[in-house]
XYZ file of C-alpha atoms in Angstrom:
307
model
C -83.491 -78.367 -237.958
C -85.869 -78.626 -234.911
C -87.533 -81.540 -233.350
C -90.816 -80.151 -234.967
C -89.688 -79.857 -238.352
C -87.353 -83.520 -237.967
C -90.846 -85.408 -237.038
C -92.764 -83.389 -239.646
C -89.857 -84.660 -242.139
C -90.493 -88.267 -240.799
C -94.490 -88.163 -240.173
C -95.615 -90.089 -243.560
C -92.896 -92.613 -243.064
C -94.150 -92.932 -239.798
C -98.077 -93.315 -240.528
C -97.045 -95.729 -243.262
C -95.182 -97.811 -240.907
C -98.013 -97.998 -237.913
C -100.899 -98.423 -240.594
C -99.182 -101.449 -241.813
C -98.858 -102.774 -238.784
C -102.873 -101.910 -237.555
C -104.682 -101.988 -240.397
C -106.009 -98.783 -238.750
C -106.010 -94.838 -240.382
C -107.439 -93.840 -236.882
C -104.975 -95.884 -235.055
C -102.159 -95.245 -236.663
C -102.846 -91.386 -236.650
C -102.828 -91.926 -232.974
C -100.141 -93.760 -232.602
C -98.406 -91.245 -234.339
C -98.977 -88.613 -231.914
C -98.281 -90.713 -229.361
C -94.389 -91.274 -231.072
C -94.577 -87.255 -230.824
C -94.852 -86.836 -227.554
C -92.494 -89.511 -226.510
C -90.383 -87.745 -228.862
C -90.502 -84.034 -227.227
C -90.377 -85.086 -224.094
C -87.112 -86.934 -224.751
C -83.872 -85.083 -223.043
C -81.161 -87.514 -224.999
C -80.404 -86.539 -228.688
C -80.805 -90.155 -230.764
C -78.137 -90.862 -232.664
C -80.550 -91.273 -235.639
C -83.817 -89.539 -235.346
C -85.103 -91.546 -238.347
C -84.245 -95.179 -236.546
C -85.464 -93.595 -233.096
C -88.919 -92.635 -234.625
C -89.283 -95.485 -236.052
C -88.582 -97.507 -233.130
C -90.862 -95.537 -230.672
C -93.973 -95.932 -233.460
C -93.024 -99.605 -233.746
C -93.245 -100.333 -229.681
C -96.679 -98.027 -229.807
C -98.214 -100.055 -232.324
C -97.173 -103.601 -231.159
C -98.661 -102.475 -227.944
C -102.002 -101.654 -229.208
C -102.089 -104.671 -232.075
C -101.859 -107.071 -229.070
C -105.276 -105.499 -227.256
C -106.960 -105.084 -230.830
C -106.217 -108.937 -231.798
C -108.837 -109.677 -228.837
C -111.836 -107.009 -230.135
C -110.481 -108.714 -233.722
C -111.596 -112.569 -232.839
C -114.428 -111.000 -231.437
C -115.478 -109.281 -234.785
C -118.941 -109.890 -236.650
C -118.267 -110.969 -240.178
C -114.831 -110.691 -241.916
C -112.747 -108.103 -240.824
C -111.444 -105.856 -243.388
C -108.144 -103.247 -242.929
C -109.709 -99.674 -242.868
C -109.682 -97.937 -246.201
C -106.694 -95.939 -247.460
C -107.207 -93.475 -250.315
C -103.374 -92.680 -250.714
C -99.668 -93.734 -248.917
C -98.214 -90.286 -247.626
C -94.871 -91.841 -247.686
C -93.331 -92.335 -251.047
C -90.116 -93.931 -251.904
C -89.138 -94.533 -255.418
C -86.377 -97.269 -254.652
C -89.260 -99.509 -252.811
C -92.198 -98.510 -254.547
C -93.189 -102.037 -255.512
C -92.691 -103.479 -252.419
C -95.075 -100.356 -250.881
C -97.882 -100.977 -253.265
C -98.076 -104.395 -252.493
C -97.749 -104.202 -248.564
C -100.440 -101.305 -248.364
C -103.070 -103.718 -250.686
C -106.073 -104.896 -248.283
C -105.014 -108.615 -249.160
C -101.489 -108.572 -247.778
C -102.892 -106.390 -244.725
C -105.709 -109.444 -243.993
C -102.671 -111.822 -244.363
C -100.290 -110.022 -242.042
C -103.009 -110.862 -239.981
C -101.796 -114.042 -239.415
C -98.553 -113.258 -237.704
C -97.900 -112.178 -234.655
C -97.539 -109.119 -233.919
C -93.343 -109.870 -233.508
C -93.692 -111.001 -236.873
C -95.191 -108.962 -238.382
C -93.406 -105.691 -237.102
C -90.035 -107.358 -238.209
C -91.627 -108.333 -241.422
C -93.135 -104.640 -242.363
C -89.815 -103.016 -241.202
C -87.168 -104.836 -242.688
C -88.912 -106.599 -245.870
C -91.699 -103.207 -246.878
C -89.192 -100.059 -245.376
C -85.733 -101.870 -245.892
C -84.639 -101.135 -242.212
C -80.987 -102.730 -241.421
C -81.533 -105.950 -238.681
C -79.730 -103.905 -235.827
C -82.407 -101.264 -236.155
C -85.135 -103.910 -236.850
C -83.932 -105.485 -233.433
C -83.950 -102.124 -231.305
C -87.220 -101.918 -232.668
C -88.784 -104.651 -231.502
C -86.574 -105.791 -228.440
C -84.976 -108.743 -229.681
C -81.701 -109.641 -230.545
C -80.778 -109.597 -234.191
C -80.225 -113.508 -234.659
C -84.018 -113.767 -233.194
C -85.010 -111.013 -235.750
C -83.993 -113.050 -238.219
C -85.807 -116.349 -237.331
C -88.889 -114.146 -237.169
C -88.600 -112.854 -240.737
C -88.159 -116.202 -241.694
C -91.228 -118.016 -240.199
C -93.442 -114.304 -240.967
C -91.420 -114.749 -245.234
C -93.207 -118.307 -244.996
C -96.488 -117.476 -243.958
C -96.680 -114.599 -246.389
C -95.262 -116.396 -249.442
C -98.264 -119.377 -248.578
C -100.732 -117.145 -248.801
C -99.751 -113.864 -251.428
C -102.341 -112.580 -253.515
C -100.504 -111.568 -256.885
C -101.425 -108.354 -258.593
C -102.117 -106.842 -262.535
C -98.549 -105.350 -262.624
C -99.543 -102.853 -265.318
C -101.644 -100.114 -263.651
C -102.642 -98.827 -266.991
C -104.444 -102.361 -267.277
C -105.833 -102.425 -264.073
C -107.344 -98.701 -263.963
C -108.951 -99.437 -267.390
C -110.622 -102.908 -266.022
C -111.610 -100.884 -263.659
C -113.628 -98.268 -265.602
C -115.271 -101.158 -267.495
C -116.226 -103.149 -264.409
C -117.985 -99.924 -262.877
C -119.693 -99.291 -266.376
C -120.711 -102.351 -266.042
C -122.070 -101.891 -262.740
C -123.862 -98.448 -262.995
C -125.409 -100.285 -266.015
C -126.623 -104.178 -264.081
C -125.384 -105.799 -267.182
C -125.003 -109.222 -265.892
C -123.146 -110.286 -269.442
C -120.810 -107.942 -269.424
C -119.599 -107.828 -265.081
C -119.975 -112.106 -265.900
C -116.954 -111.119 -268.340
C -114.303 -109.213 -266.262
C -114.718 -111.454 -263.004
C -112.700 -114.582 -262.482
C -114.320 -118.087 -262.819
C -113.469 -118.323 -258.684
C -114.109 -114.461 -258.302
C -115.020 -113.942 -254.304
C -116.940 -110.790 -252.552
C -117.022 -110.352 -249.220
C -118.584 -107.240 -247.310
C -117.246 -105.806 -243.454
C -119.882 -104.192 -242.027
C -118.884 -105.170 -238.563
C -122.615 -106.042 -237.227
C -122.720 -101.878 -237.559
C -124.318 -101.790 -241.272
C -126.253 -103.718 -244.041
C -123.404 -106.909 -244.894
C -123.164 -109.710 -246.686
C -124.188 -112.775 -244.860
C -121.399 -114.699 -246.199
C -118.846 -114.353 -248.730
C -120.372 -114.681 -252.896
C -118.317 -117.242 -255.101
C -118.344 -117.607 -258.590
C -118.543 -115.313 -261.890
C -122.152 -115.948 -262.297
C -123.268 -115.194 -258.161
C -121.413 -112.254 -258.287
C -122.595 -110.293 -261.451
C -126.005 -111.201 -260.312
C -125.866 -110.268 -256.834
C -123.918 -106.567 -258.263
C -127.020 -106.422 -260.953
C -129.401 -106.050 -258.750
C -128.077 -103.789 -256.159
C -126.277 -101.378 -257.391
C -128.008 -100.110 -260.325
C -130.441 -98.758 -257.996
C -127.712 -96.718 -256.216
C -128.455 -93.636 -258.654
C -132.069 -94.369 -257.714
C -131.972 -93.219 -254.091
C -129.112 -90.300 -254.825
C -125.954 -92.530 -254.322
C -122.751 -91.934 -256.078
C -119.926 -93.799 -257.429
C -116.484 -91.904 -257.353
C -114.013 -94.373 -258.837
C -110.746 -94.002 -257.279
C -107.670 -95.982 -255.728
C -108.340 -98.059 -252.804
C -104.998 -99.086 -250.862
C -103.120 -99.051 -253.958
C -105.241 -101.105 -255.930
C -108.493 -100.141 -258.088
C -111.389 -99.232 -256.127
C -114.690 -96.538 -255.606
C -116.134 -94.689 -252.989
C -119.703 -94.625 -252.309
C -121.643 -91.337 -251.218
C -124.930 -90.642 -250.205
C -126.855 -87.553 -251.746
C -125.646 -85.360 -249.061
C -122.095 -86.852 -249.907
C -121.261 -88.666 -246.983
C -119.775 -91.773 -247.177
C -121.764 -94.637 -247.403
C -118.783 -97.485 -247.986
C -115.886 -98.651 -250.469
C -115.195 -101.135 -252.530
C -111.617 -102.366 -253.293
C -110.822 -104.452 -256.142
C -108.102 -107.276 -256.534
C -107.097 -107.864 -260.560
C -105.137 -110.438 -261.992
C -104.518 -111.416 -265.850
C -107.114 -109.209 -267.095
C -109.603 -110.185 -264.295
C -111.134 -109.320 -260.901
C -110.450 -111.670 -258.671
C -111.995 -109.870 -255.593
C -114.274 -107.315 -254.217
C -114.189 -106.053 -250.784
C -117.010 -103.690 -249.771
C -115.899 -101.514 -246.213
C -119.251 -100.745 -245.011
C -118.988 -100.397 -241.160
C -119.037 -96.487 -240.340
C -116.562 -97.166 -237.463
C -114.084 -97.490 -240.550
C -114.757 -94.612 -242.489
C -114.995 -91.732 -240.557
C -111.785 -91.025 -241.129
C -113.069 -90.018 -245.367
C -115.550 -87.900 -243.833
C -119.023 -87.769 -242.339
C -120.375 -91.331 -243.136
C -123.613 -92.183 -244.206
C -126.931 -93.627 -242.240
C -126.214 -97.342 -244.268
C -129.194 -98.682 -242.846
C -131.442 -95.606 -244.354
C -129.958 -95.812 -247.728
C -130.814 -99.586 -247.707
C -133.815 -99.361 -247.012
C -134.474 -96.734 -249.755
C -132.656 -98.889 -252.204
C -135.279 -102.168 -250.557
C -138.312 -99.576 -251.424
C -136.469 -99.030 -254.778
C -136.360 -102.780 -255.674
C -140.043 -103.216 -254.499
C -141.393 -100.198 -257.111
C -139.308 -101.733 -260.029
C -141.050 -105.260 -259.665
């Protein structure tokens, strides 16, 4: 096998492991083909091309987490991971653990580490990667590898968001909750949301946002009853589909660009969360994006004739 069709082989693996890491489709695709080049351009057959990969995509996107944590403090409004409509890697032995790692909740949380932390923590706890290659990795010996995975364990233990386990349960809360919403029945979204139920919009000062995070069952059926039943209104469509694992819809425009996603969190028969990706720099990547600030003003006009 060649080096082209070893890196092919390893590519989804690879865009799995960088995404994690970033939080970034756009990034990680470039760090990526930055692992590629390094790769051809490399004279000294690894050992283990898998482990070598993985290494050289690990350094790349430690590198470039460190500059983005600055633009990150910087951010307007809550910062959410950009949107990911399907995992290309797939492993059947760690498919829980994948799920899980690739929801927007645990991305926001491995937020909190550093980036040390959080490489060790994606490669050896989401991937299953043995400490000594963990340690090439990220430069360190394995006994510091270790310590790191503990403290980055802790910090993601304090703050895990649990998950509906049965995705049969979750996809058909799901369909009700966007009945619901095509519909602006304020009884019946009231119903499916958690008492504490929270929704937060990133629109990176780029788009229409939230001003603040909604709280609260009642807030947040209200808010979704009188906004997005006048979607259809102005030619905007709702394509239910899976948003980084977990229930979620994409948004288009009438001329089917993307106008923004939601992603859903569910727990024991409710939602617990709703994230709305809004800012274009974050969904280009889905396909030409939507004028945000033209649709809402259509759907303002909208609201104004229906008074």
């Amino acid at each position: 096998m060649g080096k082209v069709e070893e890196f092919q082989e390893l590519r989804p693996l690879l865009f799995s492991i960088s995404y994690r890491l970033l939080g970034s489709v756009s990034e990680a695709e470039d760090a990526v083909q930055e692992t590629w080049l390094r790769f051809d351009r490399s004279t000294t057959p690894a050992a283990s091309v898998r482990a070598f990969l993985s290494a050289t995509v690990t350094r790349i996107s430690i590198d470039v987490l460190r500059s983005a944590r600055v633009r990150r403090e910087q951010y307007v409004g809550p910062w959410f991971p950009e949107p990911l409509l399907s995992d290309p890697y797939q492993d059947p032995a760690r498919s829980a653990e994948l799920a899980d790692s690739v929801s927007m909740a645990a991305l926001i949380l491995l937020e909190r580490l550093s980036p040390l932390e959080r490489s060790v923590f994606v490669l050896r706890e989401v991937f299953g990667f043995g400490f000594g290659d963990v340690a090439s990795a990220v430069g360190r010996s394995e006994a510091a590898c270790r310590q790191l995975l503990v403290r980055a364990r802790r910090h993601m233990e304090a703050g895990r968001t649990r998950f509906e386990a049965d995705r049969r349960k979750r996809q058909e809360l799901a369909e009700r909750f966007f009945d619901a919403l095509r519909e602006g029945e304020v009884a019946g979204l009231r119903e499916l949301l958690a008492a504490d139920v929270q929704m937060a919009g990133d629109g990176g000062g780029r788009a229409p946002q939230l001003a603040r995070a909604v709280v609260g069952a009642e807030n947040v059926a209200r808010l979704l009853a009188s906004v997005f039943p006048l979607l259809p209104r102005v030619d905007v469509k709702c394509e239910p589909q899976e948003v980084n694992g977990q229930p979620g819809a994409v948004f288009r425009d009438r001329d089917g660009r993307v106008l923004h996603v939601l992603a859903l969190d569910v727990l024991d028969g409710r939602i617990r969360t709703i994230r709305s990706v809004i800012n274009p720099d974050k969904l280009g990547h889905l396909g030409p994006v939507a004028d945000a600030w033209a649709v809402d003003g259509e759907v303002r006009r909208a609201r104004r004739q229906s008074e």
